């Protein structure tokens, strides 16, 4: 990409898209293209085709998606498979039809088998059964990866796919029912402190391990790969470090300044026991995550307090 390239960020209001947009702007890219849902419905084939016909983006960051935590994935499996499949079918196909030079597709670490050897190398894709709580989402994302690879093979396109680990940061969803664990716990501890509660409830046993990447690090990695990596092989993006949910909860408890106790609701699912990415491939290309977990949580909590904490229903 050069600074005047026509770059489309699909999903610019979400956690990932907004971070990519911020980063591109701060690096001086000045021909950026983004549309609200009201302007272009990415699930609508003719809307997307008209948009591409008119705008002909040269580069695309495909960050638009329906994403959510373990409970949202279980409660809305149809939406997770339909919306994600529709968005990527429309964008990837039209990127080919209208001559996009390069597209970066965002997958997810949940594409790997539930009981995958750890850390998970890129070549473990499709070597075992998926985690049932998010299978429809994972199947959609796997279809997106295979679609990029198929178009590269048949049409000679340059569509790359990256697999981020669990993400967090500004513009995340803090809804306690549908969000991922990290924003959910930020909100729970914050509200418990504000309401002088004695306990905060953690879902599951607290023993599953997860890897967390600050979204500004992901944005940096995506722009790095867009500029430096060509190829159909998928690339993991993570920190290479994991932490049990219980320990994560203690860090957030401290950051939010809550003095009470934790309780564990074991009627809620744990999900996959471990999900640690092998990040050797991206590290050897010259990129490494910089933001430490506590530092990233502090930044996110600050953002929550400033931007969302004062609103009654923050999503
Ligand atoms: O972040 P999370 O919802 O998703 O949950 P996954 C991670 C772990 O945290 C699970 C536990 O073991 C949860 O039971 N947990 C504890 C909580 N307290 C809470 C809470 O208050 N809220 C939430 N949400 N979890 C998602 C997938 O899996 O990860 C998606 O469903 C996607 O498809 C995403 O891939 C990155 O890490 O289990």
Coordinates of C-alpha atoms and ligand atoms in Angstrom, one line a residue:
X1 CA 0.0 0.0 0.0
X2 CA 1.1 3.6 -0.5
X3 CA -0.3 6.5 1.4
X4 CA -2.7 7.4 -1.4
X5 CA -3.9 3.9 -2.1
X6 CA -7.7 3.4 -2.0
X7 CA -8.1 1.3 1.1
X8 CA -11.5 -0.1 2.3
X9 CA -12.0 -1.0 5.9
X10 CA -15.0 -3.3 6.2
X11 CA -16.4 -3.2 9.7
X12 CA -14.7 0.2 10.7
X13 CA -17.0 0.6 13.7
X14 CA -16.1 -2.7 15.4
X15 CA -13.3 -3.6 17.7
X16 CA -10.9 -4.7 15.0
X17 CA -12.0 -2.4 12.1
X18 CA -11.8 0.7 14.3
X19 CA -8.3 -0.2 15.5
X20 CA -7.2 -0.7 11.9
X21 CA -8.7 2.6 10.8
X22 CA -7.0 4.5 13.7
X23 CA -3.7 2.9 12.8
X24 CA -3.9 3.6 9.1
X25 CA -4.8 7.3 9.9
X26 CA -1.9 7.6 12.3
X27 CA 0.5 6.2 9.7
X28 CA -0.7 8.8 7.2
X29 CA -2.8 6.8 4.8
X30 CA -5.2 9.4 3.4
X31 CA -7.5 7.7 0.9
X32 CA -9.5 5.5 3.3
X33 CA -13.0 4.2 2.5
X34 CA -15.5 3.1 5.1
X35 CA -19.3 2.8 5.1
X36 CA -21.9 2.4 7.8
X37 CA -24.4 -0.5 7.8
X38 CA -27.1 2.0 6.7
X39 CA -25.0 3.0 3.7
X40 CA -24.0 -0.5 2.6
X41 CA -25.6 -3.7 4.0
X42 CA -22.7 -6.2 3.6
X43 CA -25.1 -9.1 3.8
X44 CA -26.9 -7.8 0.7
X45 CA -25.4 -9.0 -2.6
X46 CA -26.6 -6.1 -4.8
X47 CA -25.6 -3.5 -2.2
X48 CA -22.1 -4.8 -2.1
X49 CA -21.8 -5.2 -5.9
X50 CA -23.0 -1.6 -6.4
X51 CA -20.5 -0.4 -3.8
X52 CA -17.6 -2.2 -5.5
X53 CA -18.7 -1.0 -9.0
X54 CA -18.6 2.6 -7.8
X55 CA -15.6 2.6 -5.4
X56 CA -13.3 -0.1 -6.7
X57 CA -11.1 -0.4 -3.6
X58 CA -7.5 -1.3 -4.2
X59 CA -6.9 -2.8 -0.8
X60 CA -9.4 -4.3 1.7
X61 CA -9.2 -5.1 5.4
X62 CA -12.2 -7.5 5.8
X63 CA -12.9 -6.9 9.5
X64 CA -16.7 -6.9 9.3
X65 CA -18.2 -9.8 11.2
X66 CA -20.8 -11.0 13.7
X67 CA -18.6 -11.8 16.7
X68 CA -19.4 -12.6 20.3
X69 CA -18.5 -14.5 23.4
X70 CA -19.2 -18.1 24.3
X71 CA -22.9 -17.5 25.3
X72 CA -23.7 -15.4 22.2
X73 CA -22.2 -18.1 20.0
X74 CA -24.4 -20.7 21.6
X75 CA -27.6 -18.6 21.6
X76 CA -27.4 -17.3 18.1
X77 CA -25.7 -20.0 15.9
X78 CA -27.8 -19.2 12.9
X79 CA -26.8 -15.5 12.9
X80 CA -23.2 -16.4 13.4
X81 CA -23.1 -18.7 10.4
X82 CA -25.4 -16.7 8.1
X83 CA -24.1 -13.2 8.7
X84 CA -20.4 -14.1 8.6
X85 CA -20.8 -16.3 5.5
X86 CA -22.8 -13.7 3.7
X87 CA -20.4 -10.8 4.4
X88 CA -17.4 -12.7 3.2
X89 CA -19.0 -14.3 0.2
X90 CA -20.1 -10.8 -1.0
X91 CA -16.9 -9.0 -0.3
X92 CA -14.4 -11.6 -1.4
X93 CA -16.2 -12.3 -4.7
X94 CA -16.6 -8.6 -5.5
X95 CA -13.0 -7.9 -4.7
X96 CA -12.1 -10.4 -7.4
X97 CA -14.7 -9.0 -9.8
X98 CA -13.6 -5.4 -9.4
X99 CA -9.8 -6.0 -9.5
X100 CA -8.9 -5.4 -5.8
X101 CA -5.1 -5.7 -5.6
X102 CA -5.0 -7.3 -2.2
X103 CA -7.5 -8.3 0.6
X104 CA -6.8 -9.3 4.2
X105 CA -9.4 -11.6 5.7
X106 CA -9.7 -11.8 9.4
X107 CA -10.4 -15.3 10.7
X108 CA -10.2 -16.5 14.3
X109 CA -8.3 -18.9 16.5
X110 CA -11.5 -20.9 17.0
X111 CA -11.0 -22.4 13.5
X112 CA -8.6 -24.9 15.1
X113 CA -9.8 -28.2 16.5
X114 CA -11.1 -28.2 20.1
X115 CA -8.4 -30.6 21.3
X116 CA -5.6 -29.3 19.1
X117 CA -2.0 -29.8 20.2
X118 CA -0.8 -26.6 21.9
X119 CA 0.5 -24.1 20.8
X120 CA -1.6 -24.3 17.6
X121 CA 0.4 -24.2 14.4
X122 CA -1.3 -23.0 11.2
X123 CA -1.1 -26.4 9.6
X124 CA -3.4 -27.9 12.3
X125 CA -6.4 -26.4 10.5
X126 CA -9.0 -29.1 9.7
X127 CA -7.2 -31.9 11.5
X128 CA -10.0 -32.5 14.1
X129 CA -13.4 -31.7 15.4
X130 CA -14.3 -28.1 16.3
X131 CA -15.4 -26.7 19.7
X132 CA -19.2 -27.2 19.7
X133 CA -20.0 -23.8 21.4
X134 CA -18.7 -21.9 18.4
X135 CA -18.8 -24.4 15.5
X136 CA -21.1 -22.4 13.2
X137 CA -18.9 -19.3 13.6
X138 CA -15.8 -21.4 13.0
X139 CA -17.3 -23.1 9.9
X140 CA -18.1 -19.7 8.4
X141 CA -14.5 -18.5 9.1
X142 CA -13.0 -21.7 7.6
X143 CA -15.1 -21.2 4.5
X144 CA -13.7 -17.6 4.3
X145 CA -10.1 -19.0 4.4
X146 CA -10.8 -21.6 1.8
X147 CA -12.5 -19.0 -0.4
X148 CA -9.5 -16.8 -0.3
X149 CA -7.2 -19.7 -1.2
X150 CA -9.6 -20.9 -4.0
X151 CA -9.7 -17.5 -5.6
X152 CA -5.9 -17.2 -5.4
X153 CA -5.5 -20.5 -7.1
X154 CA -8.1 -20.1 -9.8
X155 CA -8.0 -16.4 -10.5
X156 CA -4.5 -15.4 -9.3
X157 CA -5.8 -12.9 -6.7
X158 CA -3.8 -11.8 -3.7
X159 CA -6.1 -12.6 -0.7
X160 CA -4.4 -13.3 2.6
X161 CA -6.0 -14.7 5.8
X162 CA -4.9 -14.0 9.3
X163 CA -6.0 -15.8 12.5
X164 CA -6.1 -13.5 15.6
X165 CA -6.3 -14.9 19.1
X166 CA -8.9 -13.6 21.6
X167 CA -8.9 -9.8 21.2
X168 CA -9.8 -6.9 23.5
X169 CA -9.5 -3.1 23.6
X170 CA -11.4 0.1 22.8
X171 CA -14.7 -0.3 21.1
X172 CA -15.2 -3.8 22.4
X173 CA -18.7 -5.0 23.3
X174 CA -19.2 -4.8 27.1
X175 CA -22.6 -6.3 27.2
X176 CA -22.5 -8.9 30.0
X177 CA -24.6 -11.5 28.1
X178 CA -23.0 -11.4 24.6
X179 CA -19.4 -10.1 25.1
X180 CA -16.2 -12.0 25.5
X181 CA -14.7 -12.7 28.9
X182 CA -12.3 -9.8 29.2
X183 CA -14.8 -6.9 28.6
X184 CA -17.5 -8.8 30.5
X185 CA -15.3 -9.0 33.6
X186 CA -14.2 -5.3 33.2
X187 CA -17.9 -4.3 33.4
X188 CA -18.8 -6.8 36.1
X189 CA -15.9 -5.7 38.4
X190 CA -16.6 -2.0 37.7
X191 CA -20.3 -2.3 38.5
X192 CA -19.7 -4.5 41.6
X193 CA -17.3 -1.9 42.9
X194 CA -19.7 1.0 42.1
X195 CA -22.6 -0.9 43.7
X196 CA -20.6 -2.1 46.8
X197 CA -21.3 -5.7 46.0
X198 CA -19.5 -8.5 47.9
X199 CA -19.0 -10.9 45.0
X200 CA -18.5 -11.1 41.3
X201 CA -19.6 -14.2 39.3
X202 CA -17.2 -15.8 36.9
X203 CA -18.7 -18.2 34.4
X204 CA -17.4 -21.8 34.3
X205 CA -14.6 -23.3 36.4
X206 CA -12.0 -20.6 35.8
X207 CA -9.5 -23.2 34.6
X208 CA -9.7 -22.8 30.8
X209 CA -6.7 -20.9 29.4
X210 CA -6.9 -18.2 26.9
X211 CA -4.4 -15.9 25.0
X212 CA -5.3 -12.2 24.8
X213 CA -4.1 -9.7 22.3
X214 CA -4.6 -5.9 22.6
X215 CA -6.4 -4.8 19.5
X216 CA -4.0 -2.0 18.6
X217 CA -1.2 -4.7 18.3
X218 CA -3.5 -6.7 16.0
X219 CA -4.1 -3.6 13.8
X220 CA -0.3 -3.0 13.6
X221 CA 0.2 -6.7 12.6
X222 CA -2.5 -6.5 9.9
X223 CA -1.0 -3.5 8.3
X224 CA 2.5 -5.1 8.6
X225 CA 1.2 -8.2 6.8
X226 CA -0.7 -6.3 4.2
X227 CA 2.6 -4.6 3.2
X228 CA 5.0 -7.5 3.7
X229 CA 3.2 -10.9 3.2
X230 CA 1.9 -12.5 0.1
X231 CA 0.7 -16.1 0.1
X232 CA -2.2 -18.4 0.6
X233 CA -1.0 -19.9 3.9
X234 CA -2.8 -18.6 6.9
X235 CA -0.9 -16.7 9.6
X236 CA -1.6 -16.7 13.3
X237 CA -1.5 -13.4 15.2
X238 CA -1.1 -13.6 19.0
X239 CA 1.2 -13.0 21.9
X240 CA 2.2 -16.7 22.3
X241 CA 1.2 -16.5 26.0
X242 CA -1.8 -17.9 27.8
X243 CA -3.5 -17.4 31.2
X244 CA -6.2 -19.2 33.1
X245 CA -9.5 -17.3 33.3
X246 CA -9.3 -17.3 37.1
X247 CA -5.9 -15.4 36.9
X248 CA -7.3 -13.0 34.3
X249 CA -10.2 -12.3 36.7
X250 CA -7.7 -11.4 39.5
X251 CA -5.9 -9.0 37.3
X252 CA -9.1 -7.2 36.2
X253 CA -10.3 -7.2 39.8
X254 CA -7.1 -5.4 40.8
X255 CA -7.3 -2.9 37.9
X256 CA -10.9 -2.1 38.7
X257 CA -10.1 -1.8 42.4
X258 CA -12.8 -4.3 43.6
X259 CA -12.2 -5.7 47.1
X260 CA -14.8 -8.5 47.2
X261 CA -14.7 -12.2 46.4
X262 CA -15.0 -14.3 43.2
X263 CA -17.7 -17.0 42.7
X264 CA -17.8 -19.6 39.9
X265 CA -21.0 -20.5 38.1
X266 CA -20.1 -24.0 36.8
X267 CA -23.5 -24.3 35.1
X268 CA -22.0 -22.0 32.4
X269 CA -19.8 -23.6 29.8
X270 CA -16.0 -23.5 29.9
X271 CA -15.6 -23.9 26.1
X272 CA -12.4 -25.2 24.7
X273 CA -9.8 -26.0 27.5
X274 CA -6.8 -24.2 25.8
X275 CA -6.4 -22.0 22.8
X276 CA -2.8 -20.8 22.4
X277 CA -1.5 -19.8 19.0
X278 CA 1.9 -20.7 17.7
X279 CA 3.2 -17.3 16.6
X280 CA 6.6 -18.4 15.1
X281 CA 5.5 -17.7 11.6
X282 CA 4.6 -14.0 12.1
X283 CA 7.5 -13.5 14.5
X284 CA 9.9 -14.8 11.9
X285 CA 8.5 -12.3 9.4
X286 CA 9.5 -9.6 11.8
X287 CA 6.5 -8.8 13.9
X288 CA 5.9 -9.3 17.7
X289 CA 3.1 -8.2 20.0
X290 CA 4.2 -5.4 22.3
X291 CA 1.4 -4.7 24.8
X292 CA 1.6 -6.6 28.1
X293 CA -1.7 -8.0 29.4
X294 CA -2.0 -5.8 32.5
X295 CA -1.1 -2.7 30.5
X296 CA -3.7 -3.5 27.8
X297 CA -6.3 -4.1 30.5
X298 CA -5.5 -0.7 32.1
X299 CA -5.9 1.0 28.8
X300 CA -9.1 -0.7 28.0
X301 CA -10.5 0.0 31.5
X302 CA -9.6 3.7 31.0
X303 CA -11.4 3.7 27.7
X304 CA -14.4 2.0 29.3
X305 CA -14.6 4.6 32.0
X306 CA -14.3 7.5 29.5
X307 CA -16.4 6.3 26.6
X308 CA -18.8 3.8 27.8
X309 CA -18.9 3.6 31.6
X310 CA -21.1 6.6 32.0
X311 CA -23.8 5.4 29.6
X312 CA -26.6 3.1 31.0
X313 CA -26.4 0.5 28.2
X314 CA -22.9 0.3 26.8
X315 CA -22.4 -2.1 23.9
Ligands
LIG1 O1 -14.4 -15.0 25.9 P1 -15.3 -16.1 25.9 O2 -16.8 -15.8 25.9 O3 -15.1 -17.0 24.6 O4 -15.1 -17.1 27.1 P2 -14.2 -18.3 24.1 C1 -13.8 -17.5 27.5 C2 -13.8 -18.2 28.8 O5 -14.1 -17.3 29.9 C3 -14.9 -19.3 28.9 C4 -15.2 -17.8 30.7 O6 -14.3 -20.4 29.7 C5 -16.0 -18.6 29.7 O7 -16.8 -19.6 30.4 N1 -15.9 -16.7 31.4 C6 -15.9 -16.4 32.7 C7 -16.7 -15.8 30.8 N2 -16.7 -15.4 33.0 C8 -17.2 -15.0 31.8 C9 -18.1 -13.9 31.5 O8 -18.6 -13.2 32.3 N3 -18.4 -13.7 30.1 C10 -17.8 -14.5 29.2 N4 -18.1 -14.3 27.9 N5 -17.0 -15.6 29.5 C11 -15.1 -17.4 21.9 C12 -15.8 -18.0 20.7 O9 -14.7 -18.4 22.7 O10 -13.9 -16.8 21.5 C13 -15.9 -17.1 19.5 O11 -17.1 -18.3 21.2 C14 -14.5 -16.5 19.2 O12 -16.3 -17.9 18.5 C15 -13.9 -15.9 20.5 O13 -13.7 -17.4 18.6 C16 -12.5 -15.3 20.2 O14 -12.8 -17.9 24.1 O15 -14.5 -19.5 24.8

